[in-house]
Amino acid sequence: MAARRVGVERIFSWSALDEKTRVGLLVCIFLMVAVAPAIGQSIESGWEFRESGTEQNLNTAVIVEHDNTKTIWVFGNQGTMLSSNDLGNNWQLHEKITDSNIIASDSYAENVVILSSDGGVFVISENGSWTYLGKIDSTNELTDITIISEGKSGIIVIGDNGNIWKSSSSSTDDDVLEWYQASNPLDSKLLDIAFLDNEKGIIVGEEGTILYTEDGGQSWDFRESPEETRNSDLVSVGFYNPFRMFAVSSEGQILSSTTEGAINWNLVEIESHGYDTSLGRSINSIEVVSASIILFAGSNNYLSVSLDGGNIVETNLIPQDVFSSFNDHAMIDYQKGIVVGDNGVILWTDTSGKNNLVGFEIPDYNNFGDFVEYSDDMLLDGFKATVKIVGFGILFGFIIGVLLAMLKTAPATLKSLIEGKPSIIVRLVGGGLSITGIYLFWNGFRGFSELQLNGIEYIFTPVGDPHGFALFGIGITITFLGILFISSDGKFSKIKLGPLTFDPWKIRPLNSIATVYTDFFRNTPLIVQFMFIHFGLSLGMEAQAVYENIIGPIGNDGVDYFLLGESAFISAIFTLGLNSGAYQCETIRGAISAIPSGQMEAGRSIGLTYLGTMKLVIMPQAIRICIPPIGNEMVNLVLNSSLAMVIGYAELSRQGRLIIAVTFQVFWAWGMVMISYFVVTWTLALLLRRLEEKTRIPGLGISGGS
Amino acid sequence: MADVVLSILDLEKIYPGGVHAVRGISFDVHEGESVAIIGSSGSGKSTVLRCINRLIEPTKGVIELRGKQINTPNADVNNVRSRIGMVFQSFELFAHLKVLDNVTLGLRHVRGMSKSDAEKVAIEVLERVDMLERINAYPGNLSGGQKQRVAIARALAMKPEVILFDEPTSALDPELIGSVLQTIRGLADEGMTMVIVTHEISFARDVADRIVYLDNGKVAEEGPSSIINEPKTDRLKKFLSSMHEDKIIENVKKES
């Protein structure tokens, strides 16, 4: 038998392609190579070592501005004091004013205050000399100092056993201040204090202590920290604006608060650490330099930065031959500043500590080559992301489309459902349905009446009371069915309402369900569907939660991460699939009705069931017929996938916008995005054309195109 | 007398819309017998046939296959159909399947046979209809006569207890009719039980053991094939003479 098996024949073979197709494929490959990522880049530390001239451990650093000159002060053990007027290039060692370790410092306008380990407080005066403000007479260890107003009256010192000391504002003596203890509801050891202005401030301490003040430190209110940090030592706090507060524990847990008054604190799940809640390093200090950029400093040479409020924390490379435990930052702006640490280490950065890429010149985005070099990685990511949702979307949409088309063409009517069944059973079932229906209907209706809507406003009940609306709808349907069944007398008569006649027995329930579905999806805009499904229903996050509840945490890589790692991805494929399915359904239904009815009869006549004939006879022919129009729907799906940008999915269009945000090259960016889309859709169209040719069967349908 | 395979009692069919196609028809088909149903267009021939394998639900009446009523809601319709072969006027081969797969489809998915067993049976029946050399062709590449022979093979493969032919030659060119009729005649000689709706009067006379003449939804005359030569009723006479005129015209055409 010289049987050529169509089924196992390869869809693609180079020699079988015509010349036009070959050239097209080569252009495709060229374009893909052209946007492929550049390799061979390397990174180096964003921190530079600066000679400090001391070996003492440096504990704290501040910046003060005087006559438009920024001076950085650094303080350390055994009274070490350093300053630099040239952005940390050269450091001047100052004469000691105390032999104790200087453990904390702060600045306000031109004032710098420091706290020594024996409780001494000093302030620098306008002429550059230090003034002793006296010693806090405390038996408890002191930990931090802050100054919140001009002069010497707004100084606050905190320490062990819940101690908060304030300088007395009533004092007239310039040199020696009186100290009094502010009220504090707790007695745990306080570790760090930060003020936003001269009224709002936060103190953090051991055992998850968080205190908040709105009156310049006169009174402090307790704030609940997340459960996981109740036993942690909160070592550092940053107060960037009324809605951005961050704190860190010594174990590397990041807490954030975005509510005014620091009411709620959340533990950040660190995406870059597998959604762990801890950095796993011992942290000494954080510095919040913008609403989302946080710098971390810790023991064992640890420095890191997060650009997005702690979700992704990038560990910094440390310059060679430096080993230290880093204690404090002093940042001039969000990029430039220093970090100080043990053994006299001072490091400078002008990139917020971010690692530098080396091996590239500084890009000039007016040069197309440099622009492409910058944007190709992002575009390729977008390209992959688009292909990913499109691939899954097409698969999902096609399955839905086939299912819906089968539902729509299903011949089962209400009549055929009960025909031949004993009338007593039908009536009993009808009675049961009516009672259930009325019960559901009534419950749903009661739900709505609580909504207190008027007139036309009732069209919004599906969102106002989804549960009630579902009960209401199902209730009405079931009641209708029940009454119909009760009244059935085997004659299947029509209902006459004046001039209108209506045959309830011809209702096809499966068809009705599919029709409601397709009508809904085809009569609402896709962009709204995206936002409703992702933000409204949180479908992606729900799916992740279900998976994590049943199977376990989603890893950082692997199949589960690929499929479920991104909630926007899940929502996007669902939206695209559900939407495309509604359109594909009509196309497939058209193809099914194009198959002669004799084919169904022939299938049934050899004893196949309805579904068996559908599967083995009708669908294989219908699908072949509808490859061209389905291809059209698939191309539409690719183009529609660009709307996934509104839910934050990083597909091609969104990447295009990001590229423009950095480079401002609008024409090039959108042009390249357009070319990338063309590559995807055109490849898809080629594949479908090939598929159509390969599956063509003589005598089936009119297939003219090539 | 041989067993009754198929028994039709007082069959009536009113189509939605009120067309009274069949108005009370009764006849039996015995084992090994071939019954030809003849009659003019609209006399209800095809409706009767389709009622038998329940492609159409009759309005009234009883249809029994080997003494068991098959037109009740409880009867397993797919089982009934697999025991009754059907050959259609327009062939209705599965266009996406090759000849061999057309024949094996029912064996594999209804009878649950393995692929190789099904193919064995299929090759056997395709040999009987003389279509062995085209088993890898698609229906689209076959002539009408070949298609109809494959359709007969498809029905035969299921080893049916009776085969229904619904005007098996009406859609064929005159020169292709011969091979199909030859095949059906062969089956009759082998003792296959058959019900044939046909317009080929001479074929009906040669092959059928019994003729049922339908007129206006009723059995107008029934009897052995000899009634073609000696019709008792006027209506059959009239019908035959009109068919005869057609035949003459046809013969004239062939000769010229």
PDB file of N, CA and C in Angstrom, chain A residues 605-606, chain B residues 81-88 93 102-103 107 111 125 129 148-165 187 192:
ATOM      1  N   SER A 605     -26.671   7.024  11.204  1.00  0.00           N
ATOM      2  CA  SER A 605     -27.213   5.783  10.658  1.00  0.00           C
ATOM      3  C   SER A 605     -26.271   4.600  10.861  1.00  0.00           C
ATOM      4  N   ILE A 606     -24.957   4.865  11.055  1.00  0.00           N
ATOM      5  CA  ILE A 606     -24.114   3.708  11.359  1.00  0.00           C
ATOM      6  C   ILE A 606     -24.032   3.483  12.864  1.00  0.00           C
TER       7      ILE A 606
ATOM      8  N   ARG B  81     -29.761   1.526  15.149  1.00  0.00           N
ATOM      9  CA  ARG B  81     -29.211   2.015  13.882  1.00  0.00           C
ATOM     10  C   ARG B  81     -28.016   1.201  13.436  1.00  0.00           C
ATOM     11  N   SER B  82     -27.226   0.742  14.420  1.00  0.00           N
ATOM     12  CA  SER B  82     -26.051  -0.021  14.017  1.00  0.00           C
ATOM     13  C   SER B  82     -26.460  -1.385  13.461  1.00  0.00           C
ATOM     14  N   ARG B  83     -27.710  -1.812  13.734  1.00  0.00           N
ATOM     15  CA  ARG B  83     -28.178  -3.090  13.197  1.00  0.00           C
ATOM     16  C   ARG B  83     -28.923  -2.920  11.878  1.00  0.00           C
ATOM     17  N   ILE B  84     -29.188  -1.658  11.521  1.00  0.00           N
ATOM     18  CA  ILE B  84     -29.891  -1.387  10.258  1.00  0.00           C
ATOM     19  C   ILE B  84     -28.959  -0.540   9.399  1.00  0.00           C
ATOM     20  N   GLY B  85     -28.503  -1.071   8.279  1.00  0.00           N
ATOM     21  CA  GLY B  85     -27.634  -0.289   7.398  1.00  0.00           C
ATOM     22  C   GLY B  85     -28.464   0.672   6.576  1.00  0.00           C
ATOM     23  N   MET B  86     -27.816   1.765   6.178  1.00  0.00           N
ATOM     24  CA  MET B  86     -28.557   2.754   5.384  1.00  0.00           C
ATOM     25  C   MET B  86     -27.642   3.245   4.266  1.00  0.00           C
ATOM     26  N   VAL B  87     -28.180   3.270   3.049  1.00  0.00           N
ATOM     27  CA  VAL B  87     -27.437   3.813   1.907  1.00  0.00           C
ATOM     28  C   VAL B  87     -28.246   4.969   1.355  1.00  0.00           C
ATOM     29  N   PHE B  88     -27.581   6.143   1.250  1.00  0.00           N
ATOM     30  CA  PHE B  88     -28.304   7.362   0.902  1.00  0.00           C
ATOM     31  C   PHE B  88     -28.240   7.648  -0.594  1.00  0.00           C
ATOM     32  N   LEU B  93     -20.742  10.062   1.979  1.00  0.00           N
ATOM     33  CA  LEU B  93     -19.470   9.562   2.517  1.00  0.00           C
ATOM     34  C   LEU B  93     -18.854  10.675   3.345  1.00  0.00           C
ATOM     35  N   ASN B 102     -13.559   5.537   6.019  1.00  0.00           N
ATOM     36  CA  ASN B 102     -15.010   5.658   5.955  1.00  0.00           C
ATOM     37  C   ASN B 102     -15.678   4.366   6.402  1.00  0.00           C
ATOM     38  N   VAL B 103     -15.097   3.236   5.939  1.00  0.00           N
ATOM     39  CA  VAL B 103     -15.709   1.943   6.241  1.00  0.00           C
ATOM     40  C   VAL B 103     -15.402   1.513   7.682  1.00  0.00           C
ATOM     41  N   LEU B 107     -17.085   0.572  12.668  1.00  0.00           N
ATOM     42  CA  LEU B 107     -16.569  -0.626  13.334  1.00  0.00           C
ATOM     43  C   LEU B 107     -15.762  -0.256  14.562  1.00  0.00           C
ATOM     44  N   ARG B 111     -18.665  -0.433  17.163  1.00  0.00           N
ATOM     45  CA  ARG B 111     -18.441  -1.819  17.570  1.00  0.00           C
ATOM     46  C   ARG B 111     -17.234  -1.963  18.498  1.00  0.00           C
ATOM     47  N   VAL B 125     -15.199  -6.270   2.882  1.00  0.00           N
ATOM     48  CA  VAL B 125     -16.425  -5.755   2.264  1.00  0.00           C
ATOM     49  C   VAL B 125     -16.104  -4.894   1.051  1.00  0.00           C
ATOM     50  N   VAL B 129     -17.577  -5.138  -2.933  1.00  0.00           N
ATOM     51  CA  VAL B 129     -18.151  -4.116  -3.812  1.00  0.00           C
ATOM     52  C   VAL B 129     -17.156  -3.700  -4.885  1.00  0.00           C
ATOM     53  N   GLN B 148     -21.022   5.381  -4.321  1.00  0.00           N
ATOM     54  CA  GLN B 148     -22.169   4.642  -3.817  1.00  0.00           C
ATOM     55  C   GLN B 148     -21.758   3.223  -3.407  1.00  0.00           C
ATOM     56  N   ARG B 149     -20.788   2.648  -4.119  1.00  0.00           N
ATOM     57  CA  ARG B 149     -20.354   1.309  -3.733  1.00  0.00           C
ATOM     58  C   ARG B 149     -19.617   1.339  -2.395  1.00  0.00           C
ATOM     59  N   VAL B 150     -18.855   2.428  -2.189  1.00  0.00           N
ATOM     60  CA  VAL B 150     -18.198   2.569  -0.873  1.00  0.00           C
ATOM     61  C   VAL B 150     -19.265   2.720   0.211  1.00  0.00           C
ATOM     62  N   ALA B 151     -20.316   3.490  -0.103  1.00  0.00           N
ATOM     63  CA  ALA B 151     -21.379   3.693   0.882  1.00  0.00           C
ATOM     64  C   ALA B 151     -22.041   2.363   1.219  1.00  0.00           C
ATOM     65  N   ILE B 152     -22.200   1.514   0.201  1.00  0.00           N
ATOM     66  CA  ILE B 152     -22.782   0.177   0.453  1.00  0.00           C
ATOM     67  C   ILE B 152     -21.836  -0.636   1.334  1.00  0.00           C
ATOM     68  N   ALA B 153     -20.528  -0.526   1.034  1.00  0.00           N
ATOM     69  CA  ALA B 153     -19.550  -1.251   1.843  1.00  0.00           C
ATOM     70  C   ALA B 153     -19.591  -0.770   3.290  1.00  0.00           C
ATOM     71  N   ARG B 154     -19.768   0.553   3.458  1.00  0.00           N
ATOM     72  CA  ARG B 154     -19.820   1.108   4.814  1.00  0.00           C
ATOM     73  C   ARG B 154     -20.998   0.525   5.584  1.00  0.00           C
ATOM     74  N   ALA B 155     -22.128   0.381   4.889  1.00  0.00           N
ATOM     75  CA  ALA B 155     -23.298  -0.203   5.553  1.00  0.00           C
ATOM     76  C   ALA B 155     -23.079  -1.693   5.819  1.00  0.00           C
ATOM     77  N   LEU B 156     -22.491  -2.387   4.840  1.00  0.00           N
ATOM     78  CA  LEU B 156     -22.267  -3.834   4.967  1.00  0.00           C
ATOM     79  C   LEU B 156     -21.318  -4.175   6.108  1.00  0.00           C
ATOM     80  N   ALA B 157     -20.307  -3.313   6.290  1.00  0.00           N
ATOM     81  CA  ALA B 157     -19.262  -3.613   7.266  1.00  0.00           C
ATOM     82  C   ALA B 157     -19.837  -3.813   8.660  1.00  0.00           C
ATOM     83  N   MET B 158     -20.942  -3.127   8.937  1.00  0.00           N
ATOM     84  CA  MET B 158     -21.520  -3.225  10.274  1.00  0.00           C
ATOM     85  C   MET B 158     -22.285  -4.534  10.461  1.00  0.00           C
ATOM     86  N   LYS B 159     -22.275  -5.399   9.445  1.00  0.00           N
ATOM     87  CA  LYS B 159     -23.033  -6.663   9.471  1.00  0.00           C
ATOM     88  C   LYS B 159     -24.484  -6.415   9.908  1.00  0.00           C
ATOM     89  N   PRO B 160     -25.180  -5.587   9.153  1.00  0.00           N
ATOM     90  CA  PRO B 160     -26.545  -5.214   9.561  1.00  0.00           C
ATOM     91  C   PRO B 160     -27.522  -6.370   9.314  1.00  0.00           C
ATOM     92  N   GLU B 161     -28.641  -6.332  10.021  1.00  0.00           N
ATOM     93  CA  GLU B 161     -29.663  -7.356   9.829  1.00  0.00           C
ATOM     94  C   GLU B 161     -30.533  -7.019   8.635  1.00  0.00           C
ATOM     95  N   VAL B 162     -30.556  -5.740   8.300  1.00  0.00           N
ATOM     96  CA  VAL B 162     -31.279  -5.308   7.113  1.00  0.00           C
ATOM     97  C   VAL B 162     -30.604  -4.038   6.596  1.00  0.00           C
ATOM     98  N   ILE B 163     -30.573  -3.901   5.265  1.00  0.00           N
ATOM     99  CA  ILE B 163     -30.011  -2.665   4.710  1.00  0.00           C
ATOM    100  C   ILE B 163     -31.121  -1.906   4.007  1.00  0.00           C
ATOM    101  N   LEU B 164     -31.162  -0.584   4.277  1.00  0.00           N
ATOM    102  CA  LEU B 164     -32.150   0.270   3.621  1.00  0.00           C
ATOM    103  C   LEU B 164     -31.440   1.052   2.521  1.00  0.00           C
ATOM    104  N   PHE B 165     -31.986   1.012   1.330  1.00  0.00           N
ATOM    105  CA  PHE B 165     -31.418   1.789   0.217  1.00  0.00           C
ATOM    106  C   PHE B 165     -32.401   2.900  -0.118  1.00  0.00           C
ATOM    107  N   LEU B 187     -25.763  -8.679  -3.628  1.00  0.00           N
ATOM    108  CA  LEU B 187     -26.150  -8.819  -2.216  1.00  0.00           C
ATOM    109  C   LEU B 187     -27.430  -9.615  -2.093  1.00  0.00           C
ATOM    110  N   MET B 192     -29.007 -11.251   1.443  1.00  0.00           N
ATOM    111  CA  MET B 192     -29.072 -10.090   2.336  1.00  0.00           C
ATOM    112  C   MET B 192     -30.520  -9.604   2.405  1.00  0.00           C
TER     113      MET B 192
END
